[in-house]
mmCIF file of C-alpha atoms and ligand atoms in Angstrom:
data_model
loop_
_atom_site.group_PDB
_atom_site.id
_atom_site.type_symbol
_atom_site.label_atom_id
_atom_site.label_comp_id
_atom_site.label_asym_id
_atom_site.label_seq_id
_atom_site.Cartn_x
_atom_site.Cartn_y
_atom_site.Cartn_z
ATOM 1 C CA MET A 1 132.700 101.761 109.801
ATOM 2 C CA THR A 2 130.335 103.688 107.506
ATOM 3 C CA THR A 3 126.681 104.151 108.334
ATOM 4 C CA ILE A 4 125.776 101.827 105.483
ATOM 5 C CA ALA A 5 128.120 99.114 106.772
ATOM 6 C CA ASN A 6 126.625 99.564 110.240
ATOM 7 C CA ASN A 7 123.095 99.376 108.920
ATOM 8 C CA LEU A 8 123.891 96.234 106.939
ATOM 9 C CA GLN A 9 125.222 94.616 110.085
ATOM 10 C CA GLY A 10 121.989 95.569 111.849
ATOM 11 C CA ILE A 11 119.880 93.997 109.097
ATOM 12 C CA HIS A 12 121.923 90.791 109.209
ATOM 13 C CA SER A 13 121.247 90.648 112.972
ATOM 14 C CA ARG A 14 117.523 91.139 112.411
ATOM 15 C CA ILE A 15 117.523 88.360 109.798
ATOM 16 C CA GLU A 16 119.427 86.040 112.147
ATOM 17 C CA ASN A 17 117.100 86.741 115.056
ATOM 18 C CA ALA A 18 114.012 86.251 112.904
ATOM 19 C CA CYS A 19 115.398 82.945 111.628
ATOM 20 C CA GLN A 20 116.248 81.789 115.128
ATOM 21 C CA ARG A 21 112.736 82.515 116.348
ATOM 22 C CA SER A 22 111.213 80.440 113.548
ATOM 23 C CA GLY A 23 113.773 77.632 113.594
ATOM 24 C CA ARG A 24 115.205 78.527 110.211
ATOM 25 C CA ASN A 25 118.776 78.590 108.955
ATOM 26 C CA PRO A 26 119.896 82.219 108.397
ATOM 27 C CA ALA A 27 121.602 81.048 105.205
ATOM 28 C CA SER A 28 118.127 80.320 103.794
ATOM 29 C CA VAL A 29 117.264 84.044 103.649
ATOM 30 C CA ALA A 30 119.080 86.229 101.116
ATOM 31 C CA LEU A 31 119.371 89.981 101.508
ATOM 32 C CA LEU A 32 118.606 92.225 98.541
ATOM 33 C CA ALA A 33 119.788 95.790 99.167
ATOM 34 C CA VAL A 34 117.320 98.189 97.524
ATOM 35 C CA SER A 35 119.428 101.078 96.255
ATOM 36 C CA LYS A 36 116.747 102.982 94.285
ATOM 37 C CA THR A 37 117.198 106.774 94.422
ATOM 38 C CA PHE A 38 120.684 106.371 95.970
ATOM 39 C CA GLY A 39 123.808 106.973 93.948
ATOM 40 C CA VAL A 40 126.709 104.760 92.965
ATOM 41 C CA ASP A 41 128.632 105.841 96.094
ATOM 42 C CA ALA A 42 126.056 104.152 98.307
ATOM 43 C CA VAL A 43 126.244 100.962 96.251
ATOM 44 C CA VAL A 44 130.055 100.998 96.385
ATOM 45 C CA GLN A 45 129.947 101.404 100.169
ATOM 46 C CA ALA A 46 127.499 98.534 100.558
ATOM 47 C CA HIS A 47 129.624 96.363 98.287
ATOM 48 C CA ALA A 48 132.718 97.174 100.354
ATOM 49 C CA ALA A 49 130.753 95.896 103.362
ATOM 50 C CA GLY A 50 130.095 92.585 101.598
ATOM 51 C CA GLN A 51 126.745 93.187 99.881
ATOM 52 C CA THR A 52 126.512 91.930 96.285
ATOM 53 C CA ALA A 53 122.792 91.867 95.355
ATOM 54 C CA PHE A 54 121.046 95.178 94.652
ATOM 55 C CA GLY A 55 117.429 95.996 93.819
ATOM 56 C CA GLU A 56 116.281 98.872 91.628
ATOM 57 C CA ASN A 57 112.808 100.158 90.710
ATOM 58 C CA TYR A 58 113.417 102.717 87.975
ATOM 59 C CA ILE A 59 114.895 101.153 84.867
ATOM 60 C CA GLN A 60 116.711 104.171 83.435
ATOM 61 C CA GLU A 61 118.285 105.085 86.788
ATOM 62 C CA ALA A 62 119.337 101.482 87.244
ATOM 63 C CA VAL A 63 120.922 101.155 83.801
ATOM 64 C CA GLU A 64 123.155 104.131 84.562
ATOM 65 C CA LYS A 65 124.336 102.590 87.851
ATOM 66 C CA ILE A 66 124.811 99.155 86.312
ATOM 67 C CA THR A 67 126.889 100.649 83.511
ATOM 68 C CA THR A 68 129.015 102.769 85.846
ATOM 69 C CA LEU A 69 129.654 99.847 88.201
ATOM 70 C CA ARG A 70 130.109 97.098 85.607
ATOM 71 C CA GLU A 71 133.610 96.227 86.862
ATOM 72 C CA LEU A 72 132.219 95.203 90.260
ATOM 73 C CA PRO A 73 130.830 91.665 90.656
ATOM 74 C CA LEU A 74 127.289 92.790 91.508
ATOM 75 C CA GLN A 75 123.919 91.170 90.887
ATOM 76 C CA TRP A 76 121.105 93.491 89.792
ATOM 77 C CA HIS A 77 117.441 92.814 90.502
ATOM 78 C CA CYS A 78 114.611 94.753 88.862
ATOM 79 C CA ILE A 79 111.870 95.122 91.472
ATOM 80 C CA GLY A 80 109.816 97.922 89.889
ATOM 81 C CA PRO A 81 106.814 97.763 87.574
ATOM 82 C CA ILE A 82 107.815 96.923 84.000
ATOM 83 C CA GLN A 83 106.131 98.220 80.848
ATOM 84 C CA SER A 84 106.472 96.644 77.409
ATOM 85 C CA ASN A 85 108.691 99.451 76.154
ATOM 86 C CA LYS A 86 111.245 98.746 78.922
ATOM 87 C CA THR A 87 111.677 95.014 78.433
ATOM 88 C CA ARG A 88 114.740 95.383 76.212
ATOM 89 C CA LEU A 89 116.632 97.285 78.916
ATOM 90 C CA VAL A 90 115.611 94.789 81.584
ATOM 91 C CA ALA A 91 116.645 91.868 79.368
ATOM 92 C CA GLY A 92 119.944 93.543 78.517
ATOM 93 C CA TYR A 93 121.095 94.764 81.918
ATOM 94 C CA PHE A 94 119.506 92.881 84.819
ATOM 95 C CA ASP A 95 120.170 89.489 86.383
ATOM 96 C CA TRP A 96 116.737 89.157 88.010
ATOM 97 C CA LEU A 97 113.197 90.437 87.562
ATOM 98 C CA HIS A 98 110.830 90.166 90.563
ATOM 99 C CA THR A 99 107.742 91.827 89.128
ATOM 100 C CA LEU A 100 106.588 89.684 86.218
ATOM 101 C CA ASP A 101 102.797 89.759 85.996
ATOM 102 C CA ARG A 102 101.943 89.154 82.317
ATOM 103 C CA LEU A 103 102.836 86.512 79.754
ATOM 104 C CA LYS A 104 103.320 89.164 77.075
ATOM 105 C CA ILE A 105 106.161 90.730 79.089
ATOM 106 C CA ALA A 106 107.743 87.313 79.630
ATOM 107 C CA GLN A 107 107.624 86.565 75.902
ATOM 108 C CA ARG A 108 109.314 89.858 75.057
ATOM 109 C CA LEU A 109 112.019 89.288 77.692
ATOM 110 C CA SER A 110 112.575 85.779 76.381
ATOM 111 C CA GLU A 111 113.069 87.065 72.833
ATOM 112 C CA GLN A 112 115.256 89.977 73.941
ATOM 113 C CA ARG A 113 117.548 88.270 76.453
ATOM 114 C CA PRO A 114 121.023 88.396 74.873
ATOM 115 C CA ALA A 115 122.381 84.927 74.134
ATOM 116 C CA HIS A 116 125.728 85.622 75.849
ATOM 117 C CA LEU A 117 124.024 86.278 79.211
ATOM 118 C CA ALA A 118 122.766 83.705 81.690
ATOM 119 C CA PRO A 119 118.976 83.327 81.674
ATOM 120 C CA LEU A 120 117.085 86.163 83.367
ATOM 121 C CA GLN A 121 116.025 84.877 86.814
ATOM 122 C CA VAL A 122 112.326 85.600 87.231
ATOM 123 C CA CYS A 123 109.782 85.836 90.030
ATOM 124 C CA ILE A 124 106.053 86.220 89.397
ATOM 125 C CA GLN A 125 104.515 89.052 91.395
ATOM 126 C CA VAL A 126 101.348 87.954 93.167
ATOM 127 C CA ASN A 127 98.669 90.261 94.528
ATOM 128 C CA VAL A 128 98.156 88.398 97.803
ATOM 129 C CA ASP A 129 96.041 90.973 99.598
ATOM 130 C CA GLY A 130 93.595 91.463 96.749
ATOM 131 C CA GLY A 131 93.978 95.203 96.238
ATOM 132 C CA PRO A 132 92.128 95.947 92.974
ATOM 133 C CA THR A 133 94.574 98.600 91.732
ATOM 134 C CA LYS A 134 97.734 96.739 92.631
ATOM 135 C CA SER A 135 100.033 95.018 90.225
ATOM 136 C CA GLY A 136 100.632 91.315 90.424
ATOM 137 C CA VAL A 137 98.570 88.360 89.240
ATOM 138 C CA ALA A 138 95.637 87.092 91.230
ATOM 139 C CA PRO A 139 96.686 83.970 93.181
ATOM 140 C CA ALA A 140 94.297 81.838 91.096
ATOM 141 C CA GLU A 141 96.202 82.811 87.925
ATOM 142 C CA ALA A 142 99.710 82.205 89.223
ATOM 143 C CA LEU A 143 100.010 78.531 88.299
ATOM 144 C CA ALA A 144 99.003 79.051 84.664
ATOM 145 C CA LEU A 145 101.424 81.947 84.266
ATOM 146 C CA ALA A 146 104.215 79.981 85.970
ATOM 147 C CA GLN A 147 103.686 77.033 83.636
ATOM 148 C CA ALA A 148 103.765 79.284 80.570
ATOM 149 C CA VAL A 149 106.874 81.158 81.732
ATOM 150 C CA SER A 150 108.784 78.053 82.735
ATOM 151 C CA VAL A 151 109.133 76.854 79.133
ATOM 152 C CA LEU A 152 110.412 80.138 77.663
ATOM 153 C CA PRO A 153 114.086 80.178 76.622
ATOM 154 C CA GLY A 154 116.260 82.905 78.125
ATOM 155 C CA LEU A 155 114.245 82.967 81.345
ATOM 156 C CA ARG A 156 114.486 80.866 84.470
ATOM 157 C CA LEU A 157 111.470 80.905 86.754
ATOM 158 C CA ARG A 158 112.688 81.076 90.360
ATOM 159 C CA GLY A 159 109.664 81.929 92.452
ATOM 160 C CA LEU A 160 107.057 84.375 93.670
ATOM 161 C CA MET A 161 107.219 87.939 94.946
ATOM 162 C CA CYS A 162 104.680 90.073 96.794
ATOM 163 C CA ILE A 163 104.345 93.614 98.162
ATOM 164 C CA PRO A 164 101.358 93.578 100.535
ATOM 165 C CA GLU A 165 100.029 96.735 102.136
ATOM 166 C CA PRO A 166 101.821 97.524 105.415
ATOM 167 C CA ALA A 167 100.199 95.437 108.155
ATOM 168 C CA PRO A 168 99.295 96.920 111.561
ATOM 169 C CA ASP A 169 101.286 94.294 113.463
ATOM 170 C CA PHE A 170 103.371 91.126 113.221
ATOM 171 C CA VAL A 171 100.424 88.715 113.380
ATOM 172 C CA ALA A 172 98.509 90.520 110.644
ATOM 173 C CA GLY A 173 101.662 90.643 108.530
ATOM 174 C CA CYS A 174 102.169 86.904 108.913
ATOM 175 C CA ALA A 175 98.561 86.251 107.859
ATOM 176 C CA VAL A 176 99.142 87.953 104.501
ATOM 177 C CA PHE A 177 102.670 86.634 103.883
ATOM 178 C CA SER A 178 101.462 83.118 104.679
ATOM 179 C CA ARG A 179 99.113 83.294 101.693
ATOM 180 C CA ALA A 180 102.097 83.831 99.426
ATOM 181 C CA LYS A 181 103.890 80.907 101.088
ATOM 182 C CA ALA A 182 100.840 78.654 100.644
ATOM 183 C CA LEU A 183 100.689 79.529 96.948
ATOM 184 C CA PHE A 184 104.455 78.925 96.624
ATOM 185 C CA ASP A 185 103.939 75.454 98.130
ATOM 186 C CA VAL A 186 101.026 74.696 95.782
ATOM 187 C CA LEU A 187 103.103 75.624 92.733
ATOM 188 C CA ASN A 188 105.901 73.386 93.948
ATOM 189 C CA GLN A 189 103.451 70.526 94.513
ATOM 190 C CA GLU A 190 102.568 71.057 90.848
ATOM 191 C CA GLY A 191 106.228 70.521 89.985
ATOM 192 C CA MET A 192 107.367 74.089 89.355
ATOM 193 C CA GLY A 193 110.617 73.665 91.325
ATOM 194 C CA LEU A 194 110.607 77.165 92.806
ATOM 195 C CA ASP A 195 113.297 78.157 95.336
ATOM 196 C CA THR A 196 112.653 81.884 95.849
ATOM 197 C CA LEU A 197 109.938 83.637 97.839
ATOM 198 C CA SER A 198 110.733 87.349 97.637
ATOM 199 C CA MET A 199 108.915 89.180 100.437
ATOM 200 C CA GLY A 200 109.633 91.412 103.400
ATOM 201 C CA MET A 201 111.030 94.969 103.504
ATOM 202 C CA SER A 202 112.567 97.285 106.129
ATOM 203 C CA ASP A 203 109.445 97.374 108.293
ATOM 204 C CA ASP A 204 108.127 93.835 108.004
ATOM 205 C CA LEU A 205 111.012 91.469 107.324
ATOM 206 C CA GLU A 206 110.438 89.589 110.609
ATOM 207 C CA ALA A 207 106.865 88.630 109.649
ATOM 208 C CA ALA A 208 108.016 87.698 106.142
ATOM 209 C CA ILE A 209 110.792 85.450 107.447
ATOM 210 C CA ALA A 210 108.459 83.809 109.967
ATOM 211 C CA SER A 211 106.163 83.047 107.004
ATOM 212 C CA GLY A 212 108.837 81.510 104.775
ATOM 213 C CA SER A 213 110.502 84.351 102.870
ATOM 214 C CA THR A 214 113.784 83.360 101.205
ATOM 215 C CA MET A 215 114.718 86.888 100.062
ATOM 216 C CA VAL A 216 114.039 90.148 101.853
ATOM 217 C CA ARG A 217 114.253 93.445 99.949
ATOM 218 C CA VAL A 218 115.567 96.156 102.256
ATOM 219 C CA GLY A 219 116.099 99.774 101.275
ATOM 220 C CA SER A 220 115.653 102.530 103.848
ATOM 221 C CA ALA A 221 116.980 100.499 106.782
ATOM 222 C CA ILE A 222 120.296 100.214 104.900
ATOM 223 C CA PHE A 223 120.617 103.443 102.908
ATOM 224 C CA GLY A 224 118.447 105.824 104.930
ATOM 225 C CA ALA A 225 115.169 107.577 104.165
ATOM 226 C CA ARG A 226 114.390 108.296 100.526
ATOM 227 C CA ARG A 227 113.256 111.735 99.389
HETATM 228 C C1 PLP H 1 111.393 100.393 97.711
HETATM 229 C C2 PLP H 1 111.085 98.934 97.722
HETATM 230 C C3 PLP H 1 111.600 98.087 98.723
HETATM 231 C C4 PLP H 1 112.397 98.586 99.902
HETATM 232 O O1 PLP H 1 111.542 99.256 100.789
HETATM 233 P P1 PLP H 1 112.091 99.769 102.225
HETATM 234 O O2 PLP H 1 110.827 99.984 102.985
HETATM 235 O O3 PLP H 1 112.845 101.011 101.962
HETATM 236 O O4 PLP H 1 112.917 98.686 102.789
HETATM 237 C C5 PLP H 1 111.335 96.732 98.624
HETATM 238 N N1 PLP H 1 110.612 96.221 97.601
HETATM 239 C C6 PLP H 1 110.096 96.998 96.632
HETATM 240 C C7 PLP H 1 109.315 96.373 95.539
HETATM 241 C C8 PLP H 1 110.300 98.368 96.668
HETATM 242 O O5 PLP H 1 109.752 99.131 95.710
#
């Protein structure tokens, strides 16, 4: 078995254990393998081990991998910051975008999503720990943005995403992730029909799952340390 296959098995065990501890069904937590900075070989190895969903941060790097690997049945998620001048590539190549934080970007993606593709699956990034320089909408603005995005053609609003600062321990991590879960629940009480809460990475997926994450984004624990 390759290192990547081994690591994937280890992550699936961590997800299962975390679900067991919080009385959740392991099938309710999807694994996104974050392949940024790693080459197509790494993606091919992960796919051979059963992984189909991959996350990328850098649009140009991702487009090259997506193009090279287009014969494989893979799902590509954009999880990096997105500028206006990159929306056409995101709309043309990706299946998901996790980092939507402005209506203007959503409108461009809606106009640019090719008609022959399924709608772009979208999560709104929320700044749950209030860092002033961080991307993501303030929690108080999430509902208005969600309502505006949900009516745009070519996009399908799926949920919320957050990247909080690393927490010192499990309890502190849960406190922050729980804010994202509370906001997710509020939006659903308002009828948004969200099914995806994208949170948790290599170091904090247990706290994220305990707090209601439905998709963890794991890079280094699968592919190794990045340069
Ligand atoms: C790089 C990255 C990850 C993966 O981080 P690891 O700590 O390597 O698991 C997850 N989400 C986002 C948004 C990232 O940029």
